[in-house]
Amino acid sequence: MLELIPGQNTTLAAGARQAGIRLTWNGHTPVQVRCALLDEALHLPNTEHLGPVHDAAGHLDLVVDLAGVPAGIGGIGLWLAAPDLAAVAGLRVQVSHPHTGPVAEFSPVLGGLSPGSGAALIQVYRRDGQWKVRAEGEGVENGFAGLAQAFAASPRSADAPPDAGFLQFSTGVSLAKQQPAADPPTDPAGRTARATGAASLNLGAARAGTDGWVPPALLSPVRLPTGRVVLGKQRRSLHMPIATGTDGLDMRLTWAPASRPSRAPGPDLHLGALWHLSSGLTGAVQSLGGHRSGPARGHPVLTLTERDETRGEVLHLDLSRAHELHRLVVYVYAYSGRPQWAKLRPVLTTTFGDAAKVEIRIEDVPSAATICAAMSIHRVRENLVLRQETEFLRGQQSSVATAYGFDLGWTRNR
């Protein structure tokens, strides 16, 4: 069974028709749980897409009839609220398949929030015909109302909610009957733009984010590995301390050499990244459009080097400013069309001073994929969490931004 960290996802068994979710915590601390019926972009269309509040203590079970989820619903979010989230000790979420048993577990850490806060725990969502589960662990102020604002679609939809008969709850020690919760503000700001067909950024696209993500605390000190580490099926993530005195972290995209006429252009394969600072500012770094550093003002946190046909392309993270980083999503794309994934066999290698070299191989690519979200990096206190994503998407850079909750403006390259 896979132990998930915040932001990590895994696929449910092929052809799964049901998913079981069990939420447990120590003692009988009272909590409230509700489901959010999300659209294809995993946003909340409107507050009518929030399910009823379930009061529970000790544990809660939810069965999702995946075969019965309407076509317009892209995912189901499981949300939690309590008078004091820090008092909900030993919180654990387990996702199971009815035939194969437990698939994944997640242990959110929700300290440091004010009374009455809420948290998005997990999402069960549909992607390219498959059902997946993603660990979230996102805490926000103002309970369910704050969560609804953080996940709100922009613009809000007037669609009526579907019948939620595909969700079946069973609570632990029942405290009260289901009660309606107060609606969030009538016009919450959306956290993700609905941009489509994008290639280069508007210069004014960087803006304050609204997703309210609160990173969890690491429970023990991290020891940096040495040598070569491959992130893949056996190991999905790696914790790296932000070492004082280390110049930076380099992410290098390389590809297999290929013979071609001397004057022919090199492979159409490029490196880019979406960045989100702790201040809330977001943006992108990529050669297309000339956005080689971010943020544009002041000393950059991220810088993209000039491309070299033999040594590849390097994205540099300045670790002296790593405490300003909230999260980062690194993607691989082509200027036009679909990259020759199988021929080029791209590899993303991350180096951290003289320590480990962390490799992510981009392989087993679906035939229709035009872009790959290869890796994400999250700052968790004094550490960086590197996580393999290899999430293949159809579309352009805006597809990655939408999938990972970045609110950016895009224009088609001309």
Coordinates of C-alpha atoms in Angstrom, one line a residue:
M1 CA 0.0 0.0 0.0
L2 CA 1.3 3.4 -1.0
E3 CA 1.8 6.1 1.7
L4 CA 1.0 9.4 0.0
I5 CA 2.4 12.8 0.8
P6 CA 0.6 16.1 0.0
G7 CA 0.0 16.6 -3.7
Q8 CA 0.9 13.0 -4.6
N9 CA -1.5 10.9 -6.6
T10 CA -2.0 7.3 -7.5
T11 CA -4.3 5.4 -9.9
L12 CA -7.0 3.1 -8.6
A13 CA -7.3 -0.4 -10.1
A14 CA -8.2 -0.5 -13.7
G15 CA -11.9 -0.8 -14.2
A16 CA -12.7 0.0 -10.6
R17 CA -16.4 0.7 -10.0
Q18 CA -16.2 1.6 -6.3
A19 CA -13.8 3.3 -4.0
G20 CA -13.9 3.0 -0.2
I21 CA -12.6 5.9 2.0
R22 CA -12.1 5.5 5.7
L23 CA -11.2 8.6 7.8
T24 CA -10.0 7.8 11.4
W25 CA -8.5 9.9 14.2
N26 CA -7.6 9.3 17.9
G27 CA -10.3 9.6 20.5
H28 CA -13.7 11.1 19.9
T29 CA -12.9 14.7 18.9
P30 CA -15.9 16.0 17.0
V31 CA -15.4 17.0 13.4
Q32 CA -17.6 17.9 10.4
V33 CA -17.0 16.3 7.0
R34 CA -18.6 17.1 3.6
C35 CA -18.0 16.3 0.0
A36 CA -17.5 18.8 -2.8
L37 CA -18.6 17.8 -6.3
L38 CA -15.9 19.3 -8.5
D39 CA -15.9 20.1 -12.3
E40 CA -13.4 18.7 -14.8
A41 CA -10.8 21.3 -13.8
L42 CA -11.4 20.2 -10.1
H43 CA -13.0 23.5 -9.1
L44 CA -16.2 24.0 -7.2
P45 CA -18.8 25.2 -9.8
N46 CA -21.0 26.8 -7.1
T47 CA -22.0 26.3 -3.4
E48 CA -24.9 24.1 -4.5
H49 CA -22.3 21.5 -5.4
L50 CA -21.4 21.1 -1.7
G51 CA -22.9 18.0 -0.1
P52 CA -24.5 18.0 3.3
V53 CA -22.4 18.3 6.5
H54 CA -21.8 15.0 8.4
D55 CA -21.0 15.2 12.1
A56 CA -18.8 12.4 13.4
A57 CA -16.4 11.4 16.1
G58 CA -13.8 8.6 15.9
H59 CA -14.2 7.5 12.3
L60 CA -16.1 8.0 9.1
D61 CA -16.6 5.7 6.1
L62 CA -17.5 6.8 2.6
V63 CA -18.2 4.6 -0.4
V64 CA -18.0 6.2 -3.8
D65 CA -19.9 4.5 -6.6
L66 CA -17.5 5.4 -9.4
A67 CA -19.7 3.9 -12.1
G68 CA -22.5 6.2 -11.0
V69 CA -20.6 9.5 -11.1
P70 CA -22.3 11.8 -13.7
A71 CA -20.2 12.8 -16.7
G72 CA -20.1 16.5 -15.6
I73 CA -18.4 15.7 -12.3
G74 CA -14.6 15.5 -12.6
G75 CA -13.8 14.7 -9.0
I76 CA -15.0 14.5 -5.4
G77 CA -13.2 16.4 -2.7
L78 CA -13.3 15.2 0.9
W79 CA -13.3 18.3 3.3
L80 CA -13.0 18.5 7.0
A81 CA -13.7 21.2 9.6
A82 CA -13.4 21.3 13.3
P83 CA -13.3 23.9 16.1
D84 CA -9.6 23.1 16.5
L85 CA -8.0 21.1 13.7
A86 CA -4.8 20.7 15.7
A87 CA -6.8 18.7 18.3
V88 CA -7.8 16.1 15.7
A89 CA -4.8 13.9 16.5
G90 CA -3.8 10.8 14.5
L91 CA -5.8 11.8 11.5
R92 CA -5.5 9.2 8.7
V93 CA -7.2 8.7 5.4
Q94 CA -7.2 5.2 3.8
V95 CA -8.5 4.5 0.3
S96 CA -9.5 1.0 -0.6
H97 CA -10.6 -1.1 -3.6
P98 CA -13.5 -3.5 -2.8
H99 CA -11.6 -6.4 -4.3
T100 CA -7.9 -5.7 -3.9
G101 CA -8.1 -4.0 -0.5
P102 CA -6.2 -0.9 0.6
V103 CA -4.6 1.2 -2.2
A104 CA -3.2 4.2 -0.4
E105 CA -3.0 6.0 2.9
F106 CA -2.4 9.6 3.8
S107 CA -1.7 11.2 7.2
P108 CA -2.4 15.0 7.0
V109 CA -0.7 17.3 9.5
L110 CA -3.0 20.3 10.2
G111 CA -1.4 22.3 12.9
G112 CA -0.9 26.1 12.9
L113 CA -4.4 27.1 11.9
S114 CA -6.8 29.4 13.7
P115 CA -10.0 28.0 15.4
G116 CA -12.8 27.1 13.0
S117 CA -10.5 26.4 10.1
G118 CA -11.0 23.7 7.4
A119 CA -8.9 21.3 5.4
A120 CA -9.2 19.6 2.0
L121 CA -8.0 16.0 2.7
I122 CA -8.1 14.1 -0.6
Q123 CA -9.6 14.1 -4.1
V124 CA -10.9 11.2 -6.0
Y125 CA -10.9 12.4 -9.6
R126 CA -11.2 11.2 -13.2
R127 CA -8.3 11.7 -15.7
D128 CA -8.2 10.3 -19.2
G129 CA -10.7 7.6 -18.4
Q130 CA -9.0 6.5 -15.2
W131 CA -9.9 7.2 -11.6
K132 CA -7.1 8.5 -9.4
V133 CA -6.8 9.7 -5.8
R134 CA -4.7 12.7 -4.8
A135 CA -3.6 13.6 -1.2
E136 CA -4.1 17.3 -0.4
G137 CA -3.7 18.3 3.2
E138 CA -4.6 21.9 2.4
G139 CA -5.7 24.0 5.4
V140 CA -7.5 27.3 5.1
E141 CA -9.2 29.7 7.5
N142 CA -13.0 30.0 7.8
G143 CA -13.9 26.3 7.6
F144 CA -16.0 25.1 4.7
A145 CA -16.7 28.7 3.5
G146 CA -12.9 29.3 3.2
L147 CA -12.5 26.0 1.3
A148 CA -15.4 26.9 -1.1
Q149 CA -13.7 30.2 -1.8
A150 CA -10.3 28.6 -2.4
F151 CA -11.6 26.0 -4.8
A152 CA -14.2 28.2 -6.5
A153 CA -14.5 28.1 -10.3
S154 CA -14.0 31.5 -12.1
P155 CA -16.5 32.4 -13.4
R156 CA -18.9 30.6 -11.2
S157 CA -21.3 28.2 -12.8
A158 CA -25.1 28.4 -12.5
D159 CA -25.5 24.7 -13.2
A160 CA -27.7 22.8 -10.8
P161 CA -25.9 20.1 -8.8
P162 CA -26.4 16.4 -9.8
D163 CA -28.0 13.8 -7.7
A164 CA -25.3 12.7 -5.2
G165 CA -26.7 9.2 -4.7
F166 CA -23.3 7.8 -5.7
L167 CA -21.9 8.8 -2.3
Q168 CA -22.8 6.7 0.8
F169 CA -21.7 7.9 4.2
S170 CA -21.4 5.9 7.5
T171 CA -20.2 7.9 10.5
G172 CA -18.6 6.9 13.8
V173 CA -20.2 8.1 17.0
S174 CA -23.0 10.2 15.6
L175 CA -23.3 13.7 17.2
A176 CA -26.2 15.2 15.3
K177 CA -28.3 14.9 12.2
Q178 CA -26.9 16.4 9.0
Q179 CA -27.0 20.2 9.1
P180 CA -26.7 22.7 6.3
A181 CA -23.6 24.9 6.6
A182 CA -23.4 28.6 5.9
D183 CA -22.7 29.6 2.3
P184 CA -19.3 31.1 1.5
P185 CA -19.0 34.7 0.1
T186 CA -21.2 35.1 -2.9
D187 CA -18.3 36.0 -5.3
P188 CA -15.2 34.2 -4.3
A189 CA -12.1 34.6 -6.4
G190 CA -11.3 31.6 -8.6
R191 CA -7.9 30.0 -8.0
T192 CA -7.4 28.8 -11.6
A193 CA -8.0 30.5 -14.9
R194 CA -9.8 28.6 -17.6
A195 CA -7.2 29.4 -20.3
T196 CA -7.0 27.0 -23.3
G197 CA -4.7 26.6 -26.2
A198 CA -1.8 28.5 -24.6
A199 CA 1.8 28.8 -25.5
S200 CA 3.4 31.9 -24.1
L201 CA 2.7 34.0 -21.0
N202 CA 1.3 37.5 -20.7
L203 CA 3.9 39.7 -19.1
G204 CA 1.3 40.8 -16.5
A205 CA 0.2 37.2 -15.7
A206 CA 2.0 36.8 -12.3
R207 CA -0.5 37.5 -9.5
A208 CA -1.2 36.6 -5.9
G209 CA -2.5 33.1 -5.6
T210 CA -5.6 32.2 -3.7
D211 CA -5.4 28.5 -3.1
G212 CA -4.6 28.8 0.6
W213 CA -2.3 25.7 0.7
V214 CA -0.6 25.2 4.0
P215 CA 2.4 22.8 3.9
P216 CA 2.6 20.1 6.6
A217 CA 5.4 19.9 9.1
L218 CA 8.0 17.2 8.8
L219 CA 8.0 14.9 11.8
S220 CA 11.7 14.2 11.9
P221 CA 15.0 15.6 10.6
V222 CA 15.9 14.7 7.1
R223 CA 19.2 13.1 6.0
L224 CA 20.2 13.9 2.4
P225 CA 21.0 10.7 0.4
T226 CA 24.1 10.4 -1.7
G227 CA 24.7 8.9 -5.1
R228 CA 22.1 8.3 -7.8
V229 CA 18.4 8.2 -6.9
V230 CA 15.7 7.3 -9.4
L231 CA 12.2 8.5 -8.6
G232 CA 9.6 6.2 -10.2
K233 CA 7.3 3.3 -9.3
Q234 CA 9.4 2.2 -6.4
R235 CA 10.1 5.6 -4.9
R236 CA 8.0 8.6 -5.7
S237 CA 9.5 11.4 -3.5
L238 CA 12.6 12.6 -1.8
H239 CA 13.1 15.1 1.1
M240 CA 16.1 17.4 0.8
P241 CA 17.2 19.9 3.5
I242 CA 17.8 23.5 2.3
A243 CA 21.5 23.5 3.1
T244 CA 23.1 26.9 4.1
G245 CA 26.0 27.8 1.8
T246 CA 24.8 25.6 -1.1
D247 CA 24.6 27.7 -4.3
G248 CA 21.5 26.1 -5.7
L249 CA 19.5 23.2 -7.1
D250 CA 19.9 22.4 -10.8
M251 CA 17.2 20.6 -12.8
R252 CA 18.7 19.5 -16.1
L253 CA 16.7 18.1 -19.1
T254 CA 18.6 15.9 -21.4
W255 CA 17.7 13.6 -24.3
A256 CA 19.2 10.8 -26.4
P257 CA 21.5 12.0 -29.1
A258 CA 20.1 11.5 -32.7
S259 CA 21.9 11.8 -36.0
R260 CA 20.6 14.5 -38.3
P261 CA 21.9 16.8 -41.1
S262 CA 24.4 19.4 -39.9
R263 CA 22.1 22.3 -40.5
A264 CA 18.9 20.7 -39.2
P265 CA 17.3 22.1 -36.1
G266 CA 17.8 20.3 -32.8
P267 CA 15.1 18.3 -31.0
D268 CA 11.9 20.2 -30.2
L269 CA 12.0 19.5 -26.5
H270 CA 12.1 22.2 -23.8
L271 CA 12.0 22.7 -20.1
G272 CA 9.6 25.0 -18.2
A273 CA 8.3 25.5 -14.7
L274 CA 5.3 27.0 -12.9
W275 CA 6.3 28.8 -9.6
H276 CA 4.3 29.8 -6.6
L277 CA 6.0 31.9 -3.9
S278 CA 4.9 32.0 -0.2
S279 CA 3.8 35.6 -0.8
G280 CA 1.1 34.3 -3.1
L281 CA 2.8 35.5 -6.4
T282 CA 2.7 33.0 -9.2
G283 CA 4.2 32.8 -12.7
A284 CA 6.1 30.7 -15.2
V285 CA 9.6 30.3 -16.5
Q286 CA 10.1 29.0 -20.1
S287 CA 12.1 29.9 -23.2
L288 CA 9.0 30.3 -25.3
G289 CA 8.0 33.9 -24.9
G290 CA 11.4 34.9 -23.3
H291 CA 10.4 34.3 -19.7
R292 CA 13.8 33.0 -18.5
S293 CA 13.6 34.0 -14.9
G294 CA 11.0 34.5 -12.2
P295 CA 9.9 36.6 -10.6
A296 CA 10.6 39.3 -13.2
R297 CA 11.4 42.0 -10.6
G298 CA 14.2 41.7 -8.1
H299 CA 16.6 38.8 -7.8
P300 CA 15.1 35.8 -9.4
V301 CA 14.3 32.6 -7.5
L302 CA 14.4 30.6 -10.8
T303 CA 16.5 31.0 -13.9
L304 CA 16.5 29.0 -17.1
T305 CA 19.9 28.7 -18.9
E306 CA 20.5 28.9 -22.6
R307 CA 19.8 25.6 -24.3
D308 CA 22.7 23.4 -25.4
E309 CA 22.1 20.6 -27.9
T310 CA 24.5 18.2 -26.2
R311 CA 24.2 19.3 -22.5
G312 CA 20.5 20.0 -22.5
E313 CA 18.6 22.8 -20.7
V314 CA 19.0 23.7 -17.0
L315 CA 16.6 25.3 -14.6
H316 CA 18.4 26.8 -11.6
L317 CA 16.7 27.3 -8.2
D318 CA 18.5 29.8 -6.0
L319 CA 18.6 28.1 -2.6
S320 CA 19.5 31.4 -0.8
R321 CA 15.9 32.4 -1.6
A322 CA 14.3 29.0 -1.3
H323 CA 12.4 30.1 1.8
E324 CA 10.3 32.3 -0.5
L325 CA 9.3 29.3 -2.5
H326 CA 5.9 27.6 -1.9
R327 CA 5.8 25.1 -4.7
L328 CA 7.1 24.5 -8.2
V329 CA 5.9 22.3 -11.1
V330 CA 8.5 21.4 -13.8
Y331 CA 7.2 20.5 -17.2
V332 CA 8.6 19.3 -20.5
Y333 CA 7.0 20.5 -23.8
A334 CA 7.5 21.2 -27.5
Y335 CA 7.2 24.5 -29.3
S336 CA 4.9 22.8 -31.8
G337 CA 3.1 19.5 -32.0
R338 CA 3.9 16.4 -30.0
P339 CA 7.5 15.7 -28.8
Q340 CA 9.2 12.6 -30.1
W341 CA 9.1 11.0 -26.6
A342 CA 10.1 7.5 -27.6
K343 CA 13.0 8.6 -29.8
L344 CA 14.4 11.3 -27.5
R345 CA 14.0 9.3 -24.2
P346 CA 14.1 12.5 -22.0
V347 CA 15.5 12.5 -18.5
L348 CA 15.2 15.2 -15.8
T349 CA 18.2 15.1 -13.5
T350 CA 18.2 17.2 -10.3
T351 CA 21.5 17.9 -8.5
F352 CA 22.0 19.5 -5.1
G353 CA 25.6 20.5 -4.5
D354 CA 27.8 17.4 -4.2
A355 CA 25.0 15.2 -2.9
A356 CA 22.5 13.0 -4.7
K357 CA 21.6 13.1 -8.4
V358 CA 17.9 12.5 -8.6
E359 CA 16.6 11.2 -11.9
I360 CA 13.1 11.1 -13.4
R361 CA 12.7 9.3 -16.7
I362 CA 10.0 10.3 -19.0
E363 CA 8.8 7.0 -20.4
D364 CA 5.7 4.9 -21.1
V365 CA 4.1 8.0 -22.6
P366 CA 0.5 7.8 -23.9
S367 CA 0.2 8.3 -27.6
A368 CA -1.8 11.5 -27.4
A369 CA 0.3 13.3 -24.8
T370 CA 1.8 16.6 -25.9
I371 CA 3.2 17.8 -22.5
C372 CA 4.5 16.2 -19.3
A373 CA 4.4 17.6 -15.8
A374 CA 7.6 15.8 -14.8
M375 CA 8.3 16.9 -11.2
S376 CA 7.0 19.1 -8.4
I377 CA 8.9 20.6 -5.5
H378 CA 7.3 21.8 -2.3
R379 CA 9.0 23.7 0.5
V380 CA 8.2 22.2 3.9
R381 CA 9.8 24.3 6.6
E382 CA 13.5 23.9 6.2
N383 CA 13.3 21.1 3.6
L384 CA 12.3 20.7 -0.1
V385 CA 10.1 17.7 -1.1
L386 CA 10.9 16.5 -4.6
R387 CA 8.1 14.4 -6.1
Q388 CA 7.9 12.5 -9.3
E389 CA 4.7 13.5 -11.2
T390 CA 5.1 12.3 -14.9
E391 CA 1.6 13.4 -15.4
F392 CA 1.0 13.4 -19.2
L393 CA -1.5 15.8 -20.6
R394 CA -3.0 16.8 -24.0
G395 CA -2.8 20.5 -24.8
Q396 CA -0.2 23.1 -24.0
Q397 CA 1.3 24.8 -21.0
S398 CA -2.0 26.1 -19.8
S399 CA -3.1 22.4 -19.4
V400 CA -0.5 21.9 -16.7
A401 CA -1.4 25.2 -15.1
T402 CA -5.1 24.2 -14.9
A403 CA -4.3 20.7 -13.7
Y404 CA -2.1 22.0 -10.8
G405 CA -4.2 25.0 -9.8
F406 CA -2.2 27.9 -11.1
D407 CA -4.1 31.1 -12.0
L408 CA -2.1 32.5 -15.0
G409 CA -3.0 34.4 -18.2
W410 CA -1.8 32.9 -21.4
T411 CA -1.6 33.9 -25.1
R412 CA -1.0 31.7 -28.1
N413 CA 2.5 32.0 -29.5
R414 CA 2.6 33.6 -33.0

